[in-house]
XYZ file of C-alpha atoms in Angstrom:
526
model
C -45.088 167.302 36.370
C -44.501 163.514 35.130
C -46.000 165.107 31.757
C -43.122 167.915 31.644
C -40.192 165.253 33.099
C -41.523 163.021 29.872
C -40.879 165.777 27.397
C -38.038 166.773 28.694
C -36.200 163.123 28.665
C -37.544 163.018 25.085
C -35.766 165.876 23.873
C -32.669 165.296 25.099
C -32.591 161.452 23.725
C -33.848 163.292 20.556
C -30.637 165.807 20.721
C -28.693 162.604 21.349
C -29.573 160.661 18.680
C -29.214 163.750 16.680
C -25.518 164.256 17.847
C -25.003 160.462 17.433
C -26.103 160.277 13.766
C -24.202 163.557 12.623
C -21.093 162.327 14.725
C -21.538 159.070 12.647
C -22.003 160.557 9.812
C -19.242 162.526 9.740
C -16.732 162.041 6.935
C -13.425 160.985 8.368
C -10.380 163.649 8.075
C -7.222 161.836 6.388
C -3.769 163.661 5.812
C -1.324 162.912 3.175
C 2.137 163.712 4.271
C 5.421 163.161 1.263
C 8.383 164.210 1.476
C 12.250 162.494 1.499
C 14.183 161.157 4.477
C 12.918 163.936 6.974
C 9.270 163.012 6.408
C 10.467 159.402 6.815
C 12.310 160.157 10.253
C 15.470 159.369 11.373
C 15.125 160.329 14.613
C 15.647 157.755 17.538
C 12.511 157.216 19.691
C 14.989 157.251 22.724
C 15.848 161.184 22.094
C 12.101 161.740 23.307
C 14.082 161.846 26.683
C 15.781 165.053 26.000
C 12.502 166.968 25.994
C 11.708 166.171 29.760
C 15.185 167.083 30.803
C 13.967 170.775 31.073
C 10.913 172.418 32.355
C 10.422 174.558 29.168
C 10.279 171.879 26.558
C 8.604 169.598 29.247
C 5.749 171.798 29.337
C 5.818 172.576 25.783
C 5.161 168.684 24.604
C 3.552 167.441 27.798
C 0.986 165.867 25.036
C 3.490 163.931 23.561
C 3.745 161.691 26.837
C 1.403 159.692 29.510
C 1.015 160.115 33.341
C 4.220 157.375 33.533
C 6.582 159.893 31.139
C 5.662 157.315 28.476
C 5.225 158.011 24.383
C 2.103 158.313 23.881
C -0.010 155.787 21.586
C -3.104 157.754 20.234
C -6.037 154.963 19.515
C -7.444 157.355 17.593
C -5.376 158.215 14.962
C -3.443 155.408 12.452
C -0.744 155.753 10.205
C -0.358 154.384 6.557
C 2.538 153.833 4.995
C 3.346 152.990 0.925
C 5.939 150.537 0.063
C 4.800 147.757 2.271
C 6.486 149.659 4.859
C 5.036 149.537 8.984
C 1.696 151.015 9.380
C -1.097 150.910 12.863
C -1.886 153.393 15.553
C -0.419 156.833 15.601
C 3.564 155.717 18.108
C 6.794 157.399 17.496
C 7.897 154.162 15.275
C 7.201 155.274 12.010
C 10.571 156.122 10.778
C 13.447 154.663 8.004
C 16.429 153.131 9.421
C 17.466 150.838 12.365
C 15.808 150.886 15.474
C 12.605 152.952 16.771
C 13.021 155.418 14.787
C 10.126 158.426 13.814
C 9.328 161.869 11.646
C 7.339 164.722 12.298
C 4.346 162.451 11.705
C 4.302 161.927 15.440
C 3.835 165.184 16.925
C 1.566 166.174 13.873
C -0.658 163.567 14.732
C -1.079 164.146 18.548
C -1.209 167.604 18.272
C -4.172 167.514 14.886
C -5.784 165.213 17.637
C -5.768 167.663 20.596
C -7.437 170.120 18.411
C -10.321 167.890 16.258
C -10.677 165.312 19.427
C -11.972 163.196 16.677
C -10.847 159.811 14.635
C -8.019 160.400 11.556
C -5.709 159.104 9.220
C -2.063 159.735 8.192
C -1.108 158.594 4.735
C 2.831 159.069 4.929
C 4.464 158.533 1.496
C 8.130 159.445 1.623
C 11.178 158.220 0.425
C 14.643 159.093 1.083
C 16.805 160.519 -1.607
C 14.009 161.951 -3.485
C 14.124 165.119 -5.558
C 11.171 166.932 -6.846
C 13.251 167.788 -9.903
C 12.644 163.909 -10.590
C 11.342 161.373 -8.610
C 8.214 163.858 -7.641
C 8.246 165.668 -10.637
C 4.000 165.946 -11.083
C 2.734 165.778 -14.440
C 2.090 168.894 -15.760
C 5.391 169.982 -14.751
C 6.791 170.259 -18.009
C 10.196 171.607 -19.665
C 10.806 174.686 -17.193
C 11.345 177.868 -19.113
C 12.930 180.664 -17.130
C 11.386 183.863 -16.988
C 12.608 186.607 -18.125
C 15.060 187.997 -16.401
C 16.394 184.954 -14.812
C 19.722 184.157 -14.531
C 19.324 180.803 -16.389
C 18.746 182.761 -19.690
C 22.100 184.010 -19.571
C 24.175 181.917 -21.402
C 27.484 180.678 -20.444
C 29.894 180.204 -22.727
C 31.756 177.131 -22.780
C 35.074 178.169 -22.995
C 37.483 175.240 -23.261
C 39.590 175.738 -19.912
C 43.394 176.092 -21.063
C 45.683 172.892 -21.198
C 47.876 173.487 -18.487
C 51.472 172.092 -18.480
C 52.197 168.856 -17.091
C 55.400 168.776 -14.802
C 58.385 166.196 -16.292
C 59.870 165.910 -12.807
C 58.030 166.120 -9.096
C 60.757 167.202 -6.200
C 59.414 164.444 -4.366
C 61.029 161.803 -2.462
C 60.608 158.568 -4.339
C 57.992 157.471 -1.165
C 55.954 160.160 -0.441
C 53.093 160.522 1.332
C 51.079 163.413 1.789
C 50.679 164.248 5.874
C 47.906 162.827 7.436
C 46.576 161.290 4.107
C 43.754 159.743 6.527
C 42.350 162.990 7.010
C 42.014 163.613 3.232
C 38.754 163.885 1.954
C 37.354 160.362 -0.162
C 36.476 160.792 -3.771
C 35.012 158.273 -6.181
C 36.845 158.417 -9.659
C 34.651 156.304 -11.647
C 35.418 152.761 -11.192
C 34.859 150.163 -7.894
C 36.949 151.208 -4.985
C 38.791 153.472 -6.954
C 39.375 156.478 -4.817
C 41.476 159.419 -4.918
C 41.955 162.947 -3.019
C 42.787 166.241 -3.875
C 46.811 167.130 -3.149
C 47.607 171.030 -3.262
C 50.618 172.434 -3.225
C 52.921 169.920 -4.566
C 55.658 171.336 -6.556
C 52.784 174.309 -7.291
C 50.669 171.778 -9.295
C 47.348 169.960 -8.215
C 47.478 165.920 -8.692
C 45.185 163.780 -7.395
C 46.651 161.487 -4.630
C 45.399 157.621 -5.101
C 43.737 156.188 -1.535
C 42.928 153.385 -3.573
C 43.257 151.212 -6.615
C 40.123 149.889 -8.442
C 38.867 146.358 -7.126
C 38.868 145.251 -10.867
C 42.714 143.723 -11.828
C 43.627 145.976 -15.335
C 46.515 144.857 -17.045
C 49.770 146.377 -16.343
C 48.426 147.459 -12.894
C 47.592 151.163 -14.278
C 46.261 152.798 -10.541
C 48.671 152.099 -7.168
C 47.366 153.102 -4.119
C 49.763 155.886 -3.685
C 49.851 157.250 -7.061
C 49.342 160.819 -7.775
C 47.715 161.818 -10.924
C 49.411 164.230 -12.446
C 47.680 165.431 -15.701
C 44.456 163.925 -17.787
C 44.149 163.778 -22.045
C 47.072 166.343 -22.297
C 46.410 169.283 -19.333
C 48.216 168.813 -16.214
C 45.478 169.005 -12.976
C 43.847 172.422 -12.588
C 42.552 173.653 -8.887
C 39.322 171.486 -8.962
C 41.310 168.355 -10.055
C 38.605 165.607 -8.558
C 36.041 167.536 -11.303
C 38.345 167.708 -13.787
C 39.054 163.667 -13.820
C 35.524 163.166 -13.597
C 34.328 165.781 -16.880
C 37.178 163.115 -18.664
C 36.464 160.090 -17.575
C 32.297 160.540 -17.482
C 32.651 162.308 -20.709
C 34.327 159.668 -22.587
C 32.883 156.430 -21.774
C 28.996 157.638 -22.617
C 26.745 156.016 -25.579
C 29.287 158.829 -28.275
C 32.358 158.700 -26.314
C 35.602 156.687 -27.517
C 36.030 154.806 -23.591
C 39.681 156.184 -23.928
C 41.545 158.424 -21.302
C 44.959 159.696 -21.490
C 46.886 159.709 -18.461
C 49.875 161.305 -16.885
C 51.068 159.588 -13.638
C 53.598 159.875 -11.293
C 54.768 156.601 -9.019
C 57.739 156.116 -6.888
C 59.709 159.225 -8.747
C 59.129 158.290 -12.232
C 56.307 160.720 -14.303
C 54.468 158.371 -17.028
C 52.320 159.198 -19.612
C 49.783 156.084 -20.800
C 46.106 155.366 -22.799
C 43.926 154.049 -20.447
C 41.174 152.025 -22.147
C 37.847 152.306 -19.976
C 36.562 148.679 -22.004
C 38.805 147.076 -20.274
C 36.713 147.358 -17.301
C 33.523 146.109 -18.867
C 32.677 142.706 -19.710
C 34.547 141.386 -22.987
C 36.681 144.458 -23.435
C 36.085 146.735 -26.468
C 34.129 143.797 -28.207
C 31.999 144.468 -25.568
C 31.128 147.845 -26.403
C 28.442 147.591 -28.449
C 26.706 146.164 -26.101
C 27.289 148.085 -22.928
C 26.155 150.932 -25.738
C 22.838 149.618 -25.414
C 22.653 148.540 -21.665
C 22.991 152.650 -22.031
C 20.220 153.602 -24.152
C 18.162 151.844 -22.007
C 18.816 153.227 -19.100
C 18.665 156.505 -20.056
C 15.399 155.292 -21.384
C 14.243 154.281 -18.187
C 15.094 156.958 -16.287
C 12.908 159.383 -18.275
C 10.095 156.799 -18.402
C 10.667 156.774 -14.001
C 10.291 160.706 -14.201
C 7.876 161.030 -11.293
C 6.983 157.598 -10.680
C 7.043 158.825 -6.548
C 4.195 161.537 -7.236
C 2.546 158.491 -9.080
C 2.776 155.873 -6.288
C 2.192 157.961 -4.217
C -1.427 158.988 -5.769
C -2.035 155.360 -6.719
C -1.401 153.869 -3.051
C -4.146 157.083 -1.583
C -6.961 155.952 -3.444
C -5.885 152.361 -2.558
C -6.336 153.408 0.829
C -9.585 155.518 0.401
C -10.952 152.963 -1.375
C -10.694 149.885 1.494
C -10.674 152.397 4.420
C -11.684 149.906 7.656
C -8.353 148.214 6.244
C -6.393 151.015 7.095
C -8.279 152.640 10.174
C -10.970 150.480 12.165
C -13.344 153.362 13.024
C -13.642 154.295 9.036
C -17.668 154.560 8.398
C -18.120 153.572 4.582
C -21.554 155.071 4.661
C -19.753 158.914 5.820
C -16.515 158.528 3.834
C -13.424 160.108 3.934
C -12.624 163.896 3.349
C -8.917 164.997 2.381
C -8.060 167.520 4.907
C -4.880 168.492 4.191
C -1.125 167.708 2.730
C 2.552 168.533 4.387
C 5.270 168.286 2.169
C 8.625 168.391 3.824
C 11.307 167.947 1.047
C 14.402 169.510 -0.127
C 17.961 168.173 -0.224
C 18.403 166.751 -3.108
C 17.305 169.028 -5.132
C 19.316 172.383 -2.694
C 22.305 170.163 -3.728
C 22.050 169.825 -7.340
C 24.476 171.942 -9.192
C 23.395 170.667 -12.726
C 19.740 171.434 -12.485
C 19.675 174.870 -10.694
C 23.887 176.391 -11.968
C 22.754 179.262 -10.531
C 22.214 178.283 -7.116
C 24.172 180.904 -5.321
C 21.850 183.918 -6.843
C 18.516 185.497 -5.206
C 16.868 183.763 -8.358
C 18.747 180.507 -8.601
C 16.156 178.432 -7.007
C 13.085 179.534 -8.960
C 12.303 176.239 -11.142
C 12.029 174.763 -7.222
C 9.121 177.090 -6.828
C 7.655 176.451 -10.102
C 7.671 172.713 -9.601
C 6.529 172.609 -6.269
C 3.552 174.892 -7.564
C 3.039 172.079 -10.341
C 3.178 169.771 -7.224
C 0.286 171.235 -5.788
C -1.969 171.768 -8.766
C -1.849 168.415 -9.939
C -2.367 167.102 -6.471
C -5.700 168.663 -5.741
C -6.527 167.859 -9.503
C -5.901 164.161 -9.354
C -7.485 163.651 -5.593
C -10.292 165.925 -6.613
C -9.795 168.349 -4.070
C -9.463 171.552 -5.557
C -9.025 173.669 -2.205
C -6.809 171.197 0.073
C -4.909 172.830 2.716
C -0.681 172.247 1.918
C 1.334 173.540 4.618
C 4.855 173.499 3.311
C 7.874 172.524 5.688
C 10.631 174.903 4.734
C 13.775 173.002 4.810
C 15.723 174.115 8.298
C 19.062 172.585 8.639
C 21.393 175.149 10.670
C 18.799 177.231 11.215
C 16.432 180.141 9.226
C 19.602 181.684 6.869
C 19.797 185.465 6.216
C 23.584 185.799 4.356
C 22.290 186.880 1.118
C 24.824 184.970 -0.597
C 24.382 181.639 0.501
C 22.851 179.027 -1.358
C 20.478 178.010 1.748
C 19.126 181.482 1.813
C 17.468 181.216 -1.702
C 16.457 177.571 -1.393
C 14.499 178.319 1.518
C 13.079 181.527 0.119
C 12.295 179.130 -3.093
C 10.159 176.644 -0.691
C 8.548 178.944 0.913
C 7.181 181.400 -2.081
C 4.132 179.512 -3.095
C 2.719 180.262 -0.062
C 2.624 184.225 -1.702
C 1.241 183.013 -4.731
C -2.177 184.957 -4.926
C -3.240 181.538 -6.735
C -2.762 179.748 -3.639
C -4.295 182.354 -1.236
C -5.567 181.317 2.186
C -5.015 177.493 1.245
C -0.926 177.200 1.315
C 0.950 178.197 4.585
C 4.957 178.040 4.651
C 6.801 177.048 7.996
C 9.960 177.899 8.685
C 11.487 174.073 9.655
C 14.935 176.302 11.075
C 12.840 178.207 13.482
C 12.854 174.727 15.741
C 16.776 174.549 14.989
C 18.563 173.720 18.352
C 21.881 175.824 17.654
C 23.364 175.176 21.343
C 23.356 170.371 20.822
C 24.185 171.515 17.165
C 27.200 173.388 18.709
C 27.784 170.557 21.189
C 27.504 168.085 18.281
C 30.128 169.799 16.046
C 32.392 169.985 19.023
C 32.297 166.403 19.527
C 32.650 165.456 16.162
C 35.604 167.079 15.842
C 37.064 165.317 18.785
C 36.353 162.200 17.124
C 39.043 163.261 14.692
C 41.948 163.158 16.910
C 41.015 158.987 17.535
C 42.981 158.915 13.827
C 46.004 160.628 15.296
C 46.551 158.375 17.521
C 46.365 155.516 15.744
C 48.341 156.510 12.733
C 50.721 158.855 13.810
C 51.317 157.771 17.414
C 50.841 154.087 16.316
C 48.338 153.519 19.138
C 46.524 150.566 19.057
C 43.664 148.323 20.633
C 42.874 148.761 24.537
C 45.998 151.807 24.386
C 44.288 153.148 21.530
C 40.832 153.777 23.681
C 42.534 154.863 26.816
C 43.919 157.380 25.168
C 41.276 158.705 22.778
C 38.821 158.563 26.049
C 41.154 160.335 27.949
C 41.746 163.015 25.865
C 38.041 163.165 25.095
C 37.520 163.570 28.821
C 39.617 166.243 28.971
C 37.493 168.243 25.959
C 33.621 167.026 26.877
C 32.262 167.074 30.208
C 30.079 163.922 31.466
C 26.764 166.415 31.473
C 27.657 167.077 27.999
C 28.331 163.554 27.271
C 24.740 162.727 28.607
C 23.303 165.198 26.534
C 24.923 164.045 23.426
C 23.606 160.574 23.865
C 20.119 161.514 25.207
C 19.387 164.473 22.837
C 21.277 163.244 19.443
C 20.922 160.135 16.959
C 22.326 161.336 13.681
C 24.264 164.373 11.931
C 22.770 166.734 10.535
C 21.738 166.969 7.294
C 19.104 164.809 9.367
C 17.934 167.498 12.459
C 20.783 165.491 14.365
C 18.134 162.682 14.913
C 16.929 165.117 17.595
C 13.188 164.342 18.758
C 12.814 167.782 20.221
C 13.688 169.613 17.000
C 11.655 167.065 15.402
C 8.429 167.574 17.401
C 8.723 171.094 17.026
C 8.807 170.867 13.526
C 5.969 168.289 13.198
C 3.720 170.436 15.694
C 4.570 173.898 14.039
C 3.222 171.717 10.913
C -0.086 170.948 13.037
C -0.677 174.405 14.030
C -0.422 175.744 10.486
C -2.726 173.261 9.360
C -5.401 174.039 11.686
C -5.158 177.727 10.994
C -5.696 177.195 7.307
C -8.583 175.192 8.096
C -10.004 177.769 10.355
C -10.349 179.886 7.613
């Protein structure tokens, strides 16, 4: 019997030992997340509180808190950040911005834990502001040629738009103002604190109304605040008179242009027509010239030489990290190593905005060279990390919602992120997840509506000439009358930013970061 009792307690410290050493041995997982703001996070840690305000999303992220309702801190898992920016144990704090702030980082990480129950790493690298088109541009991502087909082969022709006549009398009062001119919309035109807004429907011509004059003092005082722009080198304003103004001004003072910019202006009544000399607002004039010529070439020398220089900080500061690995997570075994396990990009704005790079945004096709680059994205990631099957789950931009109208510009973007994913090339190993499925339409709605209401604050300050503690007593009492105090609860508990940013709201935010968990563990399932 002792004989039996012997074997037995040496097979089971045997199995032990076994299950020790393999569990030792056993290559830590690490997970590279990139991406712009969104990845960063700019969602408040207080908004957390929204998701145990109802039993549904309560239950649905009941990991995401401890038995005192607290954020959870997983010792486990650690976060590493490029850029010098926070890094330690897996807390919603690792976010851009002021205050507590996170990104889907945190519910990816306590979810990827519930599932391995094992040690990992998070290497975020994300900046805000960042296109693919440039600052993550990978290197074999080349000069994009269109295939055929695409609406980028057709040609446009530049037609020169057709000088339109410039009026020689306004039937304006000699001190007009536009109504409301704090309501108009805040355009840059070219020089500091020079700002101007579109006017239409004055005397059936489109000027640009002046908000305000340029900080710099030009001789003659050429730009009043209150000053409408009336025509630029010769055409009077057409209907998109901010772009116009721009396509002359840009256009003239590059490394060929001649820094000049004919003017038509109307102040107080009287219509003037004047050469504006843009060396005048450079250092030394026109002497000048020459060298602000070369300041130019440089820059435009540096720019393409920063082409990608995110995708190649962002490789750089991973093998820093695999390469010191108790640095970045104490549990790291340098005898079992580290194993990639997967990448989440989450990206998109900049590059859904730009007109220049993708003119035909607003087709089914428009957003192709997205697709193409983000494809380059993933090919040269696995190449340079030597990981030629990693898992990429990609985090289909969401704002507003999954869009269907088949002629809006959101539509094809997010059918343009999410189309490697169908790439037989990529088969089994790239998942796409719809960021707009986790959309909360009702607080957007809510949000909207009180943003809105913020409007009328302007009213009464500038038309009723409200001011100080009358001012707030009467914006909050009007507000009161439009938002309910369960609604105003809401809006401070559920919301931290607009959005272009998920509205700063943890509970979209956690849906999106644990949708990003779940598709991760399915592709490494198979």
């Amino acid at each position: 019997m002792k004989t039996i009792q012997l074997v037995v307690k040496f097979i089971a410290c045997a199995l032990l030992c076994a299950l020790s050493a393999e569990a030792k041995e056993k290559p830590m997982k690490v997970y590279l997340l990139a991406g712009q703001s969104n990845m960063t996070g700019i969602v408040s840690e207080h908004t957390l509180e929204h998701i145990k305000m109802f039993p549904d999303t309560a239950r649905e992220f009941a990991d995401l808190f401890d038995e005192e309702g607290n954020p959870v801190v997983l010792d486990e898992v650690y976060v590493s950040q490029w850029m010098g920016k926070d890094s330690g144990k897996l807390a919603p704090r690792y976010g851009g911005g002021k205050g507590v702030r996170m990104g889907p980082d945190y519910a990816f990480g306590v979810y990827m834990h519930k599932q391995l129950n094992e040690p990992f790493l998070i290497i975020k690298t994300s900046l805000g502001g960042s296109s693919l088109s440039y600052r993550f541009r990978s290197p074999s991502a080349g000069t994009w040629t269109p295939p055929p087909g695409h609406p980028d082969l057709i040609k446009k022709e530049k037609v020169k738009p057709p000088v339109l006549p410039i009026p020689g009398k306004l039937d304006l009062a000699d001190d007009w103002t536009p109504e409301k001119p704090y309501e108009l919309r805040r355009r840059h035109l070219g020089l500091v604190g020079f700002k101007g807004a579109e006017i239409r429907g004055v005397n059936g011509v489109y000027p640009i109304y002046l908000l305000s004059a340029p900080k710099q003092t030009f001789k003659g005082a050429p730009f009043q605040k209150g000053d409408l722009i009336l025509g630029v080198d010769g055409s009077g304003l057409r209907e998109d008179p901010i772009q116009q103004w721009r396509d002359a001004f840009y256009g003239s003072s590059t490394i060929d242009g001649d820094w000049m910019v004919q003017i038509t202006r109307w102040r107080a009544g009287k219509i003037e027509t004047f050469d504006f000399d843009i060396c005048d607002s450079i250092e030394g004039g026109r002497a000048g010239l020459p060298k602000q010529i070369e300041a130019l070439k440089k820059e435009a020398l540096e720019e393409e030489e920063n082409r990608g220089f995110c995708y190649r900080d962002m490789i750089t500061h991973v093998k820093k990290v695999l390469a010191d690995g108790k640095a970045h997570h104490p549990a790291y075994d340098p005898e079992a190593g580290f194993e990639l396990a997967g990448f989440v990009w989450f990206q998109g704005y900049n590059d859904m905005i730009d007109e220049g790079l993708y003119p035909n945004r607003d087709k089914p096709r428009g957003y192709e060279q997205y697709t193409w680059l983000l494809e380059h994205l993933i090919r040269d990631l696995r190449k340079d990390l030597d990981a030629p099957e990693l898992p990429v789950v990609i985090g289909v931009m969401g704002m507003g919602g999954i869009s269907t109208a088949p002629d809006d510009y959101m539509t094809h973007f997010q059918q343009a992120q999410a189309a490697p994913a169908e790439n037989p090339e990529f088969k089994g190993t790239v998942v796409a997840v719809q960021a707009g499925k986790y959309w909360d339409h009702d607080l957007a709605a809510l949000d909207h509506k009180s943003r809105e209401i913020m409007q009328k604050m302007r009213d009464f300050k500038y038309e009723d000439g409200l001011e100080g503690d009358a001012l707030k007593k009467a914006y909050n009492e009007y507000r009161a009358r439009h938002i309910t105090a369960e609604e105003e609860h809401l809006l401070r508990t559920a919301t931290s930013n607009q959005d272009f940013h998920y509205l700063g709201s943890a509970k979209i935010m956690c849906g999106i970061g644990k949708a990003f968990a779940e598709a991760m563990v399915e592709i490494q399932k198979k």
